[in-house]
XYZ file of C-alpha atoms in Angstrom:
566
model
C -9.260 -68.958 17.557
C -6.221 -70.728 18.982
C -5.197 -71.194 22.572
C -1.455 -71.416 23.259
C -0.481 -74.217 25.610
C 3.008 -74.555 27.053
C 4.709 -77.989 26.835
C 5.629 -79.202 30.303
C 8.664 -81.193 29.084
C 10.393 -78.636 26.873
C 11.395 -75.179 28.144
C 9.957 -72.340 26.070
C 12.476 -70.474 23.916
C 12.653 -66.709 23.781
C 11.239 -65.639 20.410
C 13.370 -63.497 18.168
C 12.457 -59.825 17.965
C 10.871 -58.667 14.726
C 12.622 -55.947 12.746
C 9.557 -55.007 10.704
C 8.566 -51.345 10.915
C 5.133 -49.866 10.606
C 4.409 -48.970 7.027
C 7.705 -50.441 5.754
C 7.854 -52.524 2.623
C 10.732 -54.670 3.781
C 9.870 -58.071 5.229
C 11.850 -59.197 8.200
C 11.669 -61.438 11.259
C 8.068 -62.371 11.964
C 6.597 -59.454 9.985
C 3.953 -59.943 7.348
C 5.035 -57.010 5.222
C 2.047 -54.907 6.283
C 3.585 -53.308 9.325
C 2.410 -56.037 11.769
C 4.617 -58.394 13.699
C 3.996 -62.046 14.500
C 6.046 -63.902 17.058
C 7.070 -67.360 15.806
C 6.055 -70.352 17.896
C 8.933 -72.282 19.408
C 9.334 -75.929 18.544
C 8.265 -76.901 22.064
C 4.856 -75.152 21.840
C 1.607 -76.764 20.746
C -1.510 -75.146 19.297
C -4.916 -76.291 20.524
C -7.806 -75.355 18.202
C -10.875 -74.028 20.033
C -14.263 -73.067 18.630
C -15.014 -69.427 19.399
C -18.663 -70.261 20.064
C -17.764 -72.965 22.615
C -15.314 -70.691 24.418
C -17.857 -67.855 24.556
C -20.554 -70.177 25.923
C -18.212 -71.562 28.569
C -16.922 -68.157 29.637
C -20.395 -66.607 29.737
C -21.742 -69.519 31.780
C -18.888 -69.203 34.289
C -19.562 -65.481 34.606
C -23.318 -66.011 34.962
C -22.905 -68.631 37.691
C -20.419 -66.424 39.532
C -22.824 -63.480 39.440
C -25.809 -65.568 40.532
C -24.043 -67.418 43.336
C -21.645 -64.762 44.620
C -23.348 -61.411 44.158
C -26.899 -60.897 42.954
C -29.276 -63.427 44.526
C -30.112 -63.980 48.214
C -30.200 -67.348 49.951
C -33.649 -68.574 50.971
C -32.269 -69.619 54.379
C -31.003 -66.284 55.737
C -32.248 -63.883 53.046
C -28.775 -62.402 52.519
C -26.519 -61.910 49.542
C -22.822 -62.727 50.080
C -21.827 -59.069 50.545
C -24.394 -58.507 53.314
C -23.516 -61.794 55.005
C -19.807 -60.940 54.937
C -20.355 -57.465 56.377
C -22.396 -58.832 59.286
C -19.928 -61.672 59.897
C -16.912 -59.354 59.805
C -18.525 -56.860 62.189
C -19.303 -59.675 64.612
C -15.763 -61.047 64.392
C -14.296 -57.592 65.002
C -16.588 -57.028 67.984
C -18.692 -54.207 66.497
C -21.762 -55.356 68.424
C -24.730 -53.420 69.890
C -23.091 -53.160 73.327
C -19.866 -51.700 71.906
C -19.086 -48.161 70.662
C -19.695 -47.153 67.055
C -16.777 -47.560 64.633
C -15.987 -45.747 61.403
C -17.721 -47.211 58.363
C -14.446 -46.847 56.468
C -12.940 -49.378 58.873
C -15.816 -51.830 58.398
C -15.679 -51.427 54.625
C -11.920 -51.819 54.396
C -11.762 -54.824 56.696
C -14.599 -56.611 54.892
C -12.924 -55.996 51.547
C -9.521 -57.169 52.792
C -10.745 -60.351 54.483
C -13.871 -61.519 52.687
C -15.172 -59.483 49.743
C -12.522 -58.237 47.267
C -14.972 -56.437 44.970
C -14.422 -52.754 45.742
C -15.157 -50.582 48.736
C -17.963 -48.658 47.009
C -20.181 -51.722 46.644
C -19.488 -52.778 50.239
C -20.296 -49.341 51.664
C -23.515 -49.130 49.640
C -24.590 -52.521 51.014
C -23.662 -51.473 54.569
C -25.641 -48.232 54.327
C -28.689 -49.937 52.832
C -28.892 -52.302 55.810
C -29.138 -49.206 58.031
C -31.718 -47.203 56.050
C -35.203 -47.354 57.624
C -36.720 -46.416 54.255
C -35.012 -49.362 52.497
C -35.365 -52.175 55.049
C -38.483 -52.748 57.111
C -36.289 -53.859 60.014
C -32.723 -52.447 59.690
C -29.805 -54.710 60.588
C -27.172 -51.995 61.099
C -27.229 -49.319 63.804
C -25.932 -46.225 61.996
C -24.488 -42.985 63.334
C -24.350 -40.160 60.816
C -25.990 -39.295 57.509
C -27.205 -42.499 55.859
C -28.911 -40.573 53.073
C -32.526 -40.447 51.923
C -34.552 -41.618 48.917
C -33.433 -38.363 47.259
C -29.784 -38.111 48.284
C -26.904 -40.474 48.993
C -25.133 -40.997 52.319
C -22.107 -39.134 53.621
C -18.670 -40.558 52.836
C -17.599 -43.593 54.845
C -14.880 -41.607 56.635
C -17.574 -39.478 58.300
C -20.138 -42.130 59.263
C -20.095 -44.801 61.966
C -21.890 -48.094 62.484
C -22.325 -51.161 64.645
C -24.568 -54.218 64.507
C -28.245 -53.785 65.346
C -29.661 -56.115 68.044
C -31.818 -57.749 65.350
C -28.677 -58.634 63.369
C -27.443 -60.576 66.388
C -30.473 -62.839 65.915
C -29.102 -63.742 62.489
C -25.793 -64.701 64.119
C -27.238 -66.488 67.157
C -25.446 -69.738 68.096
C -23.131 -69.602 65.088
C -20.257 -70.710 67.344
C -22.073 -73.995 68.107
C -21.500 -75.688 64.734
C -24.923 -74.634 63.449
C -23.682 -73.802 59.936
C -20.766 -74.750 57.706
C -17.705 -72.547 57.375
C -15.638 -72.243 54.216
C -12.240 -70.686 53.433
C -12.299 -67.037 52.398
C -11.065 -65.993 48.956
C -7.350 -66.257 49.840
C -7.550 -69.076 52.383
C -6.325 -66.990 55.329
C -9.521 -67.303 57.391
C -13.040 -68.748 57.259
C -16.516 -67.385 56.640
C -19.993 -68.941 57.007
C -21.810 -70.274 53.963
C -25.056 -69.077 55.561
C -26.105 -67.540 58.881
C -28.260 -69.423 61.438
C -30.997 -66.732 61.205
C -33.576 -66.874 63.995
C -36.178 -65.112 61.838
C -37.171 -65.360 58.122
C -35.113 -62.411 56.895
C -35.772 -63.082 53.186
C -39.409 -62.022 53.509
C -38.979 -59.613 56.424
C -36.518 -57.301 54.662
C -36.941 -58.459 51.072
C -34.242 -58.305 48.436
C -33.577 -56.855 45.012
C -30.854 -57.701 42.534
C -30.052 -58.273 38.879
C -28.062 -61.330 37.843
C -27.240 -62.638 34.360
C -30.453 -63.700 32.684
C -32.547 -63.332 35.843
C -33.482 -60.869 38.564
C -35.081 -60.891 41.979
C -37.518 -58.433 43.520
C -38.903 -59.454 46.911
C -40.863 -56.846 48.915
C -40.311 -56.322 52.669
C -42.913 -57.586 55.135
C -43.957 -57.127 58.732
C -41.863 -59.219 61.127
C -44.804 -60.157 63.345
C -46.972 -61.310 60.430
C -44.194 -63.374 58.855
C -43.353 -65.086 62.149
C -47.052 -65.841 62.762
C -47.259 -67.464 59.313
C -44.064 -69.420 59.996
C -45.427 -70.683 63.311
C -48.591 -71.829 61.533
C -46.537 -73.654 58.884
C -44.410 -75.365 61.558
C -47.546 -76.752 63.202
C -49.335 -77.402 59.883
C -46.839 -78.459 57.165
C -49.720 -79.053 54.720
C -50.943 -75.442 54.946
C -51.669 -73.724 51.632
C -50.737 -70.255 50.444
C -54.332 -69.215 51.113
C -53.962 -70.373 54.718
C -50.712 -68.443 55.147
C -52.257 -65.286 53.689
C -54.557 -65.158 56.713
C -51.446 -64.136 58.642
C -49.492 -62.279 55.939
C -51.764 -59.419 54.899
C -49.286 -58.201 52.293
C -45.945 -56.401 52.054
C -45.239 -53.825 54.740
C -43.285 -51.161 52.895
C -41.181 -49.072 55.318
C -42.216 -45.793 53.670
C -45.881 -46.446 54.434
C -48.500 -45.489 51.887
C -51.265 -47.739 50.623
C -51.446 -51.057 48.792
C -54.453 -51.114 46.475
C -56.324 -54.392 46.126
C -55.444 -58.016 46.828
C -55.463 -59.505 43.335
C -51.806 -58.667 42.750
C -50.883 -59.960 46.211
C -52.636 -63.280 45.684
C -50.959 -63.838 42.331
C -47.528 -62.933 43.703
C -47.831 -65.224 46.726
C -49.238 -68.159 44.734
C -46.863 -68.001 41.757
C -43.865 -65.976 42.941
C -44.547 -63.347 40.290
C -46.956 -60.445 40.241
C -47.419 -56.711 40.506
C -48.480 -54.725 43.554
C -50.164 -51.353 43.117
C -48.923 -48.742 45.593
C -50.320 -45.282 46.266
C -49.171 -42.349 48.369
C -51.091 -41.321 51.460
C -52.676 -37.944 50.654
C -55.147 -35.585 52.276
C -57.065 -32.570 50.948
C -56.851 -29.607 53.323
C -57.773 -25.939 53.298
C -54.807 -23.551 53.353
C -54.400 -20.304 55.264
C -55.737 -18.172 52.420
C -58.718 -20.363 51.717
C -57.005 -22.220 48.865
C -57.328 -25.985 48.844
C -54.150 -28.018 48.910
C -53.136 -31.661 48.586
C -50.768 -32.813 51.357
C -48.682 -35.953 50.751
C -47.438 -37.541 53.996
C -46.357 -41.030 52.860
C -44.905 -42.208 49.550
C -44.852 -45.512 47.679
C -41.785 -47.665 48.310
C -38.615 -46.354 46.600
C -40.360 -43.196 45.335
C -38.422 -39.930 45.505
C -40.190 -36.867 46.880
C -37.943 -34.420 45.026
C -38.414 -36.353 41.769
C -42.192 -36.255 42.218
C -42.123 -32.499 42.882
C -39.979 -31.957 39.776
C -42.324 -34.101 37.692
C -45.385 -32.134 38.864
C -43.658 -28.859 38.034
C -42.781 -30.207 34.589
C -46.396 -31.182 33.932
C -47.607 -27.738 35.026
C -45.044 -25.926 32.867
C -45.962 -28.002 29.805
C -49.707 -27.506 30.316
C -50.076 -31.222 30.978
C -51.733 -30.627 34.325
C -54.170 -27.875 35.238
C -55.363 -26.514 38.550
C -52.020 -26.383 40.422
C -50.744 -23.055 41.730
C -47.617 -24.137 43.622
C -45.596 -27.179 44.726
C -43.454 -27.228 47.892
C -41.346 -30.104 49.153
C -40.964 -29.576 52.905
C -39.702 -33.094 53.649
C -36.950 -33.351 56.257
C -35.529 -35.777 58.779
C -37.126 -38.844 57.220
C -40.597 -37.262 57.228
C -42.470 -36.738 53.956
C -44.319 -33.438 53.563
C -45.133 -32.539 49.970
C -47.675 -29.683 49.682
C -49.468 -29.076 46.376
C -51.435 -25.810 46.456
C -54.411 -25.655 44.074
C -55.943 -22.780 42.179
C -59.203 -21.425 43.551
C -61.344 -22.841 40.742
C -59.612 -26.252 40.684
C -61.368 -29.503 41.492
C -59.134 -31.198 44.098
C -60.273 -34.752 43.307
C -59.658 -34.332 39.577
C -56.187 -32.885 40.188
C -55.395 -35.705 42.594
C -56.477 -38.353 40.074
C -54.256 -36.745 37.445
C -51.337 -36.806 39.889
C -51.878 -40.505 40.558
C -51.941 -41.225 36.839
C -48.947 -39.146 35.775
C -46.509 -39.248 38.716
C -44.934 -41.702 41.171
C -47.640 -40.925 43.707
C -49.085 -44.158 42.352
C -46.756 -46.867 41.068
C -46.297 -50.605 40.732
C -43.907 -52.867 42.632
C -42.927 -55.839 40.446
C -42.693 -59.038 42.493
C -40.272 -61.715 41.293
C -39.437 -63.920 44.260
C -36.226 -65.571 43.074
C -33.737 -66.924 45.622
C -31.093 -69.628 45.910
C -32.391 -72.982 47.154
C -29.583 -75.509 47.636
C -27.439 -73.259 45.458
C -29.933 -73.215 42.570
C -32.065 -70.165 41.610
C -35.779 -70.837 42.074
C -38.953 -68.793 41.847
C -40.671 -69.142 45.217
C -44.246 -68.949 46.363
C -45.017 -67.629 49.838
C -45.092 -71.187 51.172
C -41.833 -72.110 49.399
C -40.033 -69.181 51.019
C -41.285 -70.042 54.505
C -40.740 -73.792 54.037
C -37.140 -73.151 52.963
C -36.578 -71.198 56.154
C -38.209 -73.859 58.354
C -36.042 -76.580 56.783
C -32.980 -74.451 57.537
C -34.045 -74.029 61.159
C -34.576 -77.772 61.557
C -30.981 -78.320 60.450
C -29.665 -75.476 62.631
C -31.437 -76.688 65.791
C -30.412 -80.293 65.097
C -26.747 -79.357 64.716
C -26.847 -77.068 67.748
C -28.516 -79.730 69.890
C -25.963 -82.341 68.831
C -23.132 -79.934 69.635
C -24.582 -79.186 73.070
C -25.277 -82.869 73.704
C -21.663 -83.788 72.954
C -20.474 -81.050 75.321
C -22.906 -82.162 78.037
C -21.855 -85.800 77.755
C -18.215 -84.769 77.929
C -18.882 -82.714 81.061
C -20.868 -85.557 82.629
C -17.954 -87.891 81.969
C -15.619 -85.467 83.770
C -17.991 -85.199 86.732
C -18.200 -88.985 86.967
C -14.404 -89.099 87.125
C -14.245 -86.473 89.866
C -16.901 -88.207 91.962
C -15.057 -91.477 91.493
C -11.810 -89.798 92.564
C -13.477 -88.510 95.737
C -14.148 -92.084 96.829
C -10.427 -92.884 96.722
C -8.992 -89.393 97.100
C -6.146 -90.431 99.428
C -4.941 -93.162 97.090
C -5.212 -90.829 94.067
C -3.081 -88.182 95.769
C -0.578 -90.834 96.878
C -0.210 -92.177 93.316
C 0.218 -88.695 91.853
C 2.934 -87.815 94.370
C 4.743 -91.091 93.787
C 4.790 -90.767 89.994
C 7.940 -89.561 88.253
C 6.094 -87.376 85.751
C 2.634 -86.564 84.402
C 2.638 -89.449 81.916
C 3.435 -91.944 84.656
C 0.676 -90.509 86.837
C -1.791 -90.693 83.959
C -0.912 -94.339 83.276
C -1.348 -95.145 86.949
C -4.793 -93.535 87.080
C -5.827 -95.408 83.932
C -4.720 -98.759 85.369
C -7.215 -101.443 86.380
C -6.859 -100.398 89.991
C -8.590 -97.055 89.379
C -10.153 -97.457 85.931
C -10.197 -93.782 84.955
C -10.469 -92.951 81.256
C -7.730 -90.913 79.620
C -9.920 -87.776 79.611
C -10.770 -88.226 83.296
C -7.134 -88.835 84.215
C -6.024 -85.682 82.379
C -8.722 -83.644 84.163
C -7.590 -84.926 87.571
C -3.948 -84.182 86.794
C -4.820 -80.674 85.555
C -6.202 -79.869 89.006
C -3.889 -78.786 91.793
C -3.706 -81.069 94.823
C -5.376 -78.494 97.035
C -8.243 -78.343 94.538
C -8.591 -82.116 94.654
C -8.851 -82.100 98.412
C -11.483 -79.356 98.390
C -13.831 -81.033 95.905
C -17.382 -80.966 97.243
C -19.464 -84.058 96.627
C -22.675 -82.063 97.068
C -21.665 -79.508 94.426
C -20.523 -82.203 91.998
C -23.705 -84.233 92.397
C -25.865 -81.111 91.953
C -24.046 -80.192 88.749
C -24.258 -83.773 87.499
C -28.011 -83.810 88.107
C -28.359 -80.618 86.079
C -26.162 -81.976 83.284
C -28.097 -85.239 83.068
C -31.394 -83.341 82.815
C -29.885 -81.324 79.987
C -28.737 -84.503 78.238
C -32.256 -85.886 78.484
C -33.735 -82.674 77.057
C -31.278 -82.529 74.146
C -31.794 -86.205 73.354
C -35.546 -85.607 73.162
C -35.001 -82.752 70.687
C -32.886 -84.966 68.449
C -35.207 -87.967 68.616
C -38.627 -86.283 68.461
C -39.470 -84.030 65.503
C -42.398 -82.512 67.387
C -40.136 -81.422 70.240
C -37.623 -79.978 67.772
C -40.336 -77.950 66.014
C -41.483 -76.734 69.401
C -38.004 -75.321 70.067
C -38.101 -73.439 66.751
C -41.540 -72.040 67.591
C -40.407 -70.916 71.046
C -37.392 -69.052 69.687
C -39.426 -67.426 66.904
C -41.997 -66.281 69.458
C -39.270 -64.613 71.535
C -38.013 -62.729 68.467
C -41.548 -61.567 67.651
C -42.165 -60.373 71.201
C -38.898 -58.421 71.204
C -38.743 -56.882 67.736
C -42.206 -56.928 66.093
C -43.871 -53.568 65.384
C -47.309 -52.610 63.988
C -47.843 -52.322 60.228
C -46.921 -49.006 58.617
C -48.356 -49.772 55.166
C -52.125 -50.143 54.947
C -54.125 -52.190 52.443
C -57.125 -50.558 50.753
C -59.638 -51.594 48.123
C -58.606 -51.002 44.524
C -60.885 -48.530 42.771
C -59.785 -49.904 39.410
C -58.253 -48.141 36.450
C -59.020 -44.446 36.162
C -60.974 -43.553 33.053
C -61.156 -40.250 31.208
C -64.153 -39.198 33.302
C -62.003 -39.421 36.455
C -59.459 -37.008 35.008
C -61.878 -34.315 33.787
C -63.852 -31.965 35.998
C -67.609 -32.595 36.008
C -69.412 -29.368 34.983
C -72.459 -28.269 32.960
C -71.948 -27.664 29.232
C -74.172 -26.308 26.478
C -73.736 -27.894 23.043
C -74.200 -25.279 20.294
C -74.540 -25.946 16.545
C -74.188 -22.949 14.214
C -75.834 -22.370 10.848
C -72.578 -23.387 9.183
C -72.919 -26.839 10.826
C -70.126 -26.268 13.389
C -70.605 -27.799 16.830
C -68.951 -26.543 19.972
C -69.256 -26.990 23.748
C -69.705 -23.876 25.850
C -69.755 -23.711 29.642
C -73.225 -23.050 31.046
C -71.672 -20.393 33.271
C -70.873 -18.335 30.165
C -74.552 -18.142 29.263
C -75.484 -17.136 32.794
C -72.848 -14.406 32.797
C -74.167 -13.028 29.504
C -77.754 -13.209 30.760
C -78.873 -15.641 28.040
């Protein structure tokens, strides 16, 4: 394979057109006599030999890194992929906040694509909708107005739906204007976007994440906000805590669709190694119908299971004689509520039918855990402690940067107040000098002279005030404000100098988020009954084993003998 490289010193010549025709036997121009045409290289061109294998490796690696860094994997610090982060940032910049009216999703999608994420409006809208779906995220980040879909059906088109930021999303953005995170140029350099959000709660574990990159994938289940914050608070106070210690607070994933998690073995493995499998089961109840027939009622499904797909699968099993004892299947789910009713035949054993349903349908399924996220820009498989420790480290940096920003502002304000109080002591002379000066520069130089000793910033502040404002300055008000500012400076200095105080600030802010947004668990954890054997799938009834004179053996129901009076 050859790569053509233009010489910078010699202008490229226009190659002559080939006169060869397809299928012609006459050679001409750059033709090879077989109907193809080759353009001759000009004398100013050079040919650089390249190994095909090397070029493929380089190109594939570039593509893989781009996919990993820019699309598929979340960041351990804020738990977001770039597309989600850009949507939230754009909505905040455009003012689509919880206290503002809803706006068309088409507007959000188009603006995000134009300013930050040039990868197609379909992918952006899908990401926007997912952040609003209560069956996808344990704690949605987008407040949606319209049809956001269901596990069975997609959402309405973006021109019909509306959205704005959820109050919880504002906690991800909190204090971003105070230099808490780095900003970088967007794809065309016309504006800036954050490399990560400040994130006042551990969103990676709270809402989970799923994605497929090149050569790797991530699958992190959602958790309960209150439990995750409690574990984070424990880790802040006890940095040496183990995964076992943290699992006293984190009972397990809290899937938004409810249902049951069976056993703790899979949970322990997933939290200790970052990989594992969690067994999920639907919440079912056996009830008696109006006509005396027993029925199985499904009210909660495993995470990401489709009620309509389960109903279709049951019907398929019944039609193919793969499942006995079912008379009818009705999916009455609506409005986000699951209500799947399986009516049984009169002679059916409800427990046997239910066990068969668990074995052959999505009423029982596995959630594969693969906790992969970006840590310092590098994909890593995380344990429960790794994920929480990555978040705590991020918060330490965020609070440090915010405190330094506020301290600089407070010191600047204190410096201004000192100048104003100093000016009050010589207010008549200050006014006299200002009036006598030819222009602002002359007045500034006079105030900065040895006679007064104002700094340049203080002199500018005094000159920016009107004379009537200068004369009305209140010493009591200035001294009260200065006292408040100095107390703030002392507090911020303590945060920056004492790690214990800094960690206390993080704990306080996490506690406020928990008190405001935490909700009880919706997914319960039950003991695992183990794998179902053949005896669990077959009805237990009396049989008579008969052997004939011809040495044939068969099993006959005992009821048959009673019916025949034998």
